[in-house]
Short mmCIF file of C-alpha atoms in Angstrom, two decimals:
data_model
loop_
_atom_site.label_atom_id
_atom_site.label_comp_id
_atom_site.label_asym_id
_atom_site.label_seq_id
_atom_site.Cartn_x
_atom_site.Cartn_y
_atom_site.Cartn_z
CA UNK P 1 0.10 0.09 -0.07
CA UNK P 2 1.36 3.44 -1.01
CA UNK P 3 2.48 5.74 1.92
CA UNK P 4 0.47 8.73 2.29
CA UNK P 5 3.68 11.11 2.93
CA UNK P 6 7.40 10.88 2.02
CA UNK P 7 8.80 10.42 5.56
CA UNK P 8 12.22 11.80 4.35
CA UNK P 9 11.19 14.47 2.71
CA UNK P 10 8.87 15.49 5.85
CA UNK P 11 11.70 15.56 8.10
CA UNK P 12 14.01 17.55 5.90
CA UNK P 13 11.33 20.16 5.92
CA UNK P 14 10.26 20.47 9.45
CA UNK P 15 13.28 23.05 10.44
CA UNK P 16 15.72 20.81 12.48
CA UNK P 17 19.28 20.47 12.44
CA UNK P 18 21.49 17.21 12.75
CA UNK P 19 22.88 18.24 16.11
CA UNK P 20 19.37 19.31 17.79
CA UNK P 21 17.98 17.70 20.67
CA UNK P 22 14.19 17.17 19.55
CA UNK P 23 10.93 16.49 21.37
CA UNK P 24 8.23 15.24 19.58
CA UNK P 25 4.53 15.79 20.59
CA UNK P 26 1.89 14.40 18.28
CA UNK P 27 -1.98 13.47 17.42
CA UNK P 28 -1.85 11.41 14.22
CA UNK P 29 -5.42 10.41 14.58
CA UNK P 30 -6.43 12.83 11.74
CA UNK P 31 -3.83 11.90 9.38
CA UNK P 32 -4.50 8.39 9.93
CA UNK P 33 -8.32 8.94 9.14
CA UNK P 34 -7.47 10.72 5.94
CA UNK P 35 -5.05 7.81 4.88
CA UNK P 36 -7.72 5.33 5.36
CA UNK P 37 -10.16 7.18 3.24
CA UNK P 38 -7.59 7.36 0.46
CA UNK P 39 -6.71 4.10 0.66
CA UNK P 40 -2.86 4.93 1.75
CA UNK P 41 -0.85 3.97 4.60
CA UNK P 42 0.92 6.04 7.41
CA UNK P 43 3.53 4.11 9.16
CA UNK P 44 4.54 5.50 12.70
CA UNK P 45 7.70 3.39 12.65
CA UNK P 46 8.73 4.37 9.22
CA UNK P 47 8.02 7.85 10.40
CA UNK P 48 10.22 7.88 13.55
CA UNK P 49 13.21 5.85 11.78
CA UNK P 50 13.05 9.04 9.17
CA UNK P 51 13.88 11.19 11.95
CA UNK P 52 16.37 8.92 13.49
CA UNK P 53 18.23 8.54 10.05
CA UNK P 54 18.16 12.29 10.00
CA UNK P 55 19.70 12.97 13.32
CA UNK P 56 22.01 10.31 13.19
CA UNK P 57 24.85 9.89 15.86
CA UNK P 58 24.92 13.86 16.67
CA UNK P 59 21.33 14.65 17.43
CA UNK P 60 18.99 13.26 20.12
CA UNK P 61 15.56 12.19 19.56
CA UNK P 62 13.02 12.40 22.54
CA UNK P 63 9.22 10.97 22.73
CA UNK P 64 7.15 11.68 25.80
CA UNK P 65 5.84 8.56 27.27
CA UNK P 66 4.04 9.79 30.60
CA UNK P 67 2.03 7.71 32.50
CA UNK P 68 -0.51 7.59 35.72
CA UNK P 69 0.28 3.88 36.41
CA UNK P 70 2.53 4.86 39.34
CA UNK P 71 0.07 7.39 40.72
CA UNK P 72 -2.99 4.92 40.37
CA UNK P 73 -1.43 1.58 40.86
CA UNK P 74 1.78 2.35 42.61
CA UNK P 75 3.68 0.57 40.01
CA UNK P 76 5.89 1.46 37.02
CA UNK P 77 7.48 -1.25 34.43
CA UNK P 78 9.68 0.86 32.14
CA UNK P 79 9.25 -1.78 29.18
CA UNK P 80 5.68 -2.37 29.60
CA UNK P 81 3.98 0.58 30.96
CA UNK P 82 2.10 2.03 28.20
CA UNK P 83 1.98 5.71 27.54
CA UNK P 84 -0.91 8.18 27.90
CA UNK P 85 0.96 10.90 25.78
CA UNK P 86 -0.02 9.63 22.18
CA UNK P 87 0.43 6.39 19.91
CA UNK P 88 4.00 7.34 19.02
CA UNK P 89 5.36 6.30 22.37
CA UNK P 90 3.20 3.02 22.41
CA UNK P 91 4.30 2.05 18.97
CA UNK P 92 8.08 2.20 19.63
CA UNK P 93 8.23 0.82 23.19
CA UNK P 94 10.05 -2.20 21.70
CA UNK P 95 12.18 -0.23 19.51
CA UNK P 96 15.58 -1.27 19.70
CA UNK P 97 17.03 2.28 19.47
CA UNK P 98 15.26 3.73 22.46
CA UNK P 99 15.52 3.46 25.90
CA UNK P 100 13.13 4.91 28.62
CA UNK P 101 14.07 7.54 31.23
CA UNK P 102 13.66 6.66 35.00
CA UNK P 103 10.78 8.98 36.25
CA UNK P 104 7.92 6.90 36.87
CA UNK P 105 5.42 9.37 36.02
CA UNK P 106 7.12 11.87 33.20
CA UNK P 107 8.90 9.43 31.24
CA UNK P 108 10.60 9.91 27.90
CA UNK P 109 11.74 7.30 25.35
CA UNK P 110 15.08 8.53 23.91
CA UNK P 111 17.40 7.60 21.13
CA UNK P 112 20.64 9.15 19.84
CA UNK P 113 23.70 10.77 21.11
CA UNK P 114 22.51 11.67 24.74
CA UNK P 115 20.56 8.63 25.44
CA UNK P 116 23.00 7.38 28.12
CA UNK P 117 23.04 10.79 30.05
CA UNK P 118 19.29 11.29 29.88
CA UNK P 119 18.47 7.52 31.23
CA UNK P 120 21.06 7.96 33.81
CA UNK P 121 19.39 10.78 35.34
CA UNK P 122 18.07 9.94 38.88
CA UNK P 123 15.91 12.83 39.32
CA UNK P 124 12.92 12.51 42.05
CA UNK P 125 11.33 15.71 41.02
CA UNK P 126 8.98 15.67 37.60
CA UNK P 127 9.66 19.30 36.74
CA UNK P 128 13.23 19.86 38.17
CA UNK P 129 15.78 21.31 35.70
CA UNK P 130 17.75 18.22 36.63
CA UNK P 131 15.51 16.24 34.36
CA UNK P 132 14.73 15.77 30.58
CA UNK P 133 12.75 18.92 30.64
CA UNK P 134 15.69 20.72 32.25
CA UNK P 135 18.23 19.36 29.78
CA UNK P 136 16.08 20.65 26.73
CA UNK P 137 15.87 23.87 28.19
CA UNK P 138 19.71 23.90 28.92
CA UNK P 139 20.58 22.59 25.69
CA UNK P 140 18.40 24.73 23.62
CA UNK P 141 16.38 21.84 22.36
CA UNK P 142 13.24 21.97 19.82
CA UNK P 143 9.63 20.89 20.69
CA UNK P 144 7.84 19.59 17.56
CA UNK P 145 4.07 19.52 17.55
CA UNK P 146 2.38 17.40 14.88
CA UNK P 147 -1.27 18.05 14.32
CA UNK P 148 -1.78 19.31 17.79
CA UNK P 149 -1.38 22.81 19.01
CA UNK P 150 1.41 23.33 21.25
CA UNK P 151 -0.85 25.09 23.77
CA UNK P 152 -2.78 21.85 24.32
CA UNK P 153 0.53 19.76 25.24
CA UNK P 154 3.35 22.01 26.38
CA UNK P 155 4.34 20.52 29.48
CA UNK P 156 7.27 22.92 30.06
CA UNK P 157 4.61 25.11 31.39
CA UNK P 158 4.57 23.28 34.69
CA UNK P 159 8.40 23.88 34.97
CA UNK P 160 7.75 27.54 34.65
CA UNK P 161 5.05 27.45 37.32
CA UNK P 162 7.27 25.60 39.76
CA UNK P 163 10.29 27.78 39.15
CA UNK P 164 7.91 31.04 39.73
CA UNK P 165 6.36 29.32 42.52
CA UNK P 166 2.46 29.94 41.74
CA UNK P 167 0.18 29.66 44.40
CA UNK P 168 -2.38 27.17 43.08
CA UNK P 169 0.21 24.01 42.69
CA UNK P 170 2.22 22.41 45.14
CA UNK P 171 4.76 19.16 45.27
CA UNK P 172 3.05 16.29 46.10
CA UNK P 173 4.90 13.23 46.74
CA UNK P 174 3.98 9.93 45.15
CA UNK P 175 5.52 6.47 46.12
CA UNK P 176 5.59 2.76 44.48
CA UNK P 177 7.77 0.34 42.86
CA UNK P 178 9.69 0.44 39.80
CA UNK P 179 9.92 -3.19 38.10
CA UNK P 180 13.24 -3.22 36.07
CA UNK P 181 15.46 -6.21 35.17
CA UNK P 182 13.83 -8.47 37.35
CA UNK P 183 13.88 -6.46 40.35
CA UNK P 184 11.49 -4.47 42.51
CA UNK P 185 12.48 -1.31 43.92
CA UNK P 186 10.48 1.37 46.17
CA UNK P 187 10.90 4.75 44.99
CA UNK P 188 9.28 8.32 45.48
CA UNK P 189 9.10 11.18 43.23
CA UNK P 190 7.51 14.59 43.31
CA UNK P 191 5.04 16.26 40.97
CA UNK P 192 3.85 19.65 40.78
CA UNK P 193 0.21 19.16 41.26
CA UNK P 194 -2.97 21.26 41.61
CA UNK P 195 -4.38 22.49 44.97
CA UNK P 196 -7.82 20.67 44.92
CA UNK P 197 -9.42 23.26 47.63
CA UNK P 198 -8.52 26.12 45.03
CA UNK P 199 -10.99 24.54 42.45
CA UNK P 200 -8.03 24.52 39.54
CA UNK P 201 -8.55 22.09 36.97
CA UNK P 202 -5.57 22.96 34.86
CA UNK P 203 -3.31 25.54 33.20
CA UNK P 204 -3.85 27.42 30.11
CA UNK P 205 -1.86 29.12 27.69
CA UNK P 206 -3.74 32.26 26.03
CA UNK P 207 -3.46 32.41 22.04
CA UNK P 208 -1.95 35.81 22.31
CA UNK P 209 1.18 33.90 23.66
CA UNK P 210 1.68 32.80 19.74
CA UNK P 211 2.46 36.35 19.15
CA UNK P 212 5.08 36.51 22.11
CA UNK P 213 6.70 33.28 20.76
CA UNK P 214 6.79 34.57 17.15
CA UNK P 215 8.20 38.10 18.05
CA UNK P 216 11.13 36.43 19.94
CA UNK P 217 11.46 33.86 16.96
CA UNK P 218 10.52 30.81 19.20
CA UNK P 219 7.86 29.59 17.08
CA UNK P 220 7.59 28.27 13.59
CA UNK P 221 4.30 26.95 12.04
CA UNK P 222 4.00 25.28 8.42
CA UNK P 223 2.10 22.46 6.77
CA UNK P 224 4.03 19.52 5.47
CA UNK P 225 2.18 17.04 3.55
CA UNK P 226 -1.38 18.10 5.06
CA UNK P 227 0.10 17.88 8.59
CA UNK P 228 0.03 21.10 10.68
CA UNK P 229 3.47 21.58 12.40
CA UNK P 230 4.90 23.74 14.87
CA UNK P 231 8.34 23.98 16.15
CA UNK P 232 9.34 25.46 19.40
CA UNK P 233 12.68 26.75 20.64
CA UNK P 234 12.26 25.59 24.18
CA UNK P 235 14.68 27.80 25.90
CA UNK P 236 13.16 30.80 24.69
CA UNK P 237 9.45 29.73 25.31
CA UNK P 238 10.71 28.85 28.85
CA UNK P 239 11.96 32.22 29.47
CA UNK P 240 8.93 33.77 28.07
CA UNK P 241 6.55 31.69 30.25
CA UNK P 242 8.53 32.43 33.48
CA UNK P 243 8.57 36.21 32.49
CA UNK P 244 4.81 36.33 32.08
CA UNK P 245 4.00 34.66 35.36
CA UNK P 246 6.21 36.99 37.12
CA UNK P 247 4.68 39.99 35.48
CA UNK P 248 1.11 38.38 35.90
CA UNK P 249 0.43 39.44 32.42
CA UNK P 250 -2.11 36.39 32.29
CA UNK P 251 -1.24 34.77 29.05
CA UNK P 252 -0.30 31.83 31.50
CA UNK P 253 -3.23 31.41 33.87
CA UNK P 254 -5.05 28.79 36.00
CA UNK P 255 -8.49 27.44 34.65
CA UNK P 256 -11.24 26.68 37.53
CA UNK P 257 -13.94 24.36 37.73
CA UNK P 258 -17.32 25.56 36.92
#
């Protein structure tokens, strides 16, 4: 069956360099529906392999693999725990080139140059700067969003909130077990969680923040083979979010339950 896009051309046109540290957020439901209607194929493994081939040995590719199993079931199995952050992570869970980082709530699949470093990080704070999130900020990483608006899934907003110390979240401790290499180990980790008594149900990024990013050359948008793509310079976006929260310009704000 013919593929709906040329994977190599897609990667070449997305706007990354071979030395980049790349984080991909995606929602491919729409393109899979289009592919089915056109009787064509969209292969997630071929798609991700095109990124791996482009980045080679100099770049690093990171895929979110977040899971609430540790919160709900007190259990994290790196080689088996499925992700809630998209089909891409669950399709590469057995990929030979990827390894999973150790945080039981906010883990990532990593391939490429800095895989060993990222998978060796022993951070017990999900949004600490000594985490894969912090690594992407410090190393000027790029966050690619495919068929999903960054405002819906830009997790770095929680690092900005934690750095500023907003009043509607607090560090909450979660404990459970990690199962790795036939061993069971009790661990604890912290997450910057909502204060339930405030009525806050989440954090929003206002659409006007797009202009802040564009003005500071931190956001580029384009459509490639019918896929809506956004590329964000993480360090610049993080700095802008921190400044916005400190100045209370309200482009980053809490949403309350009705």
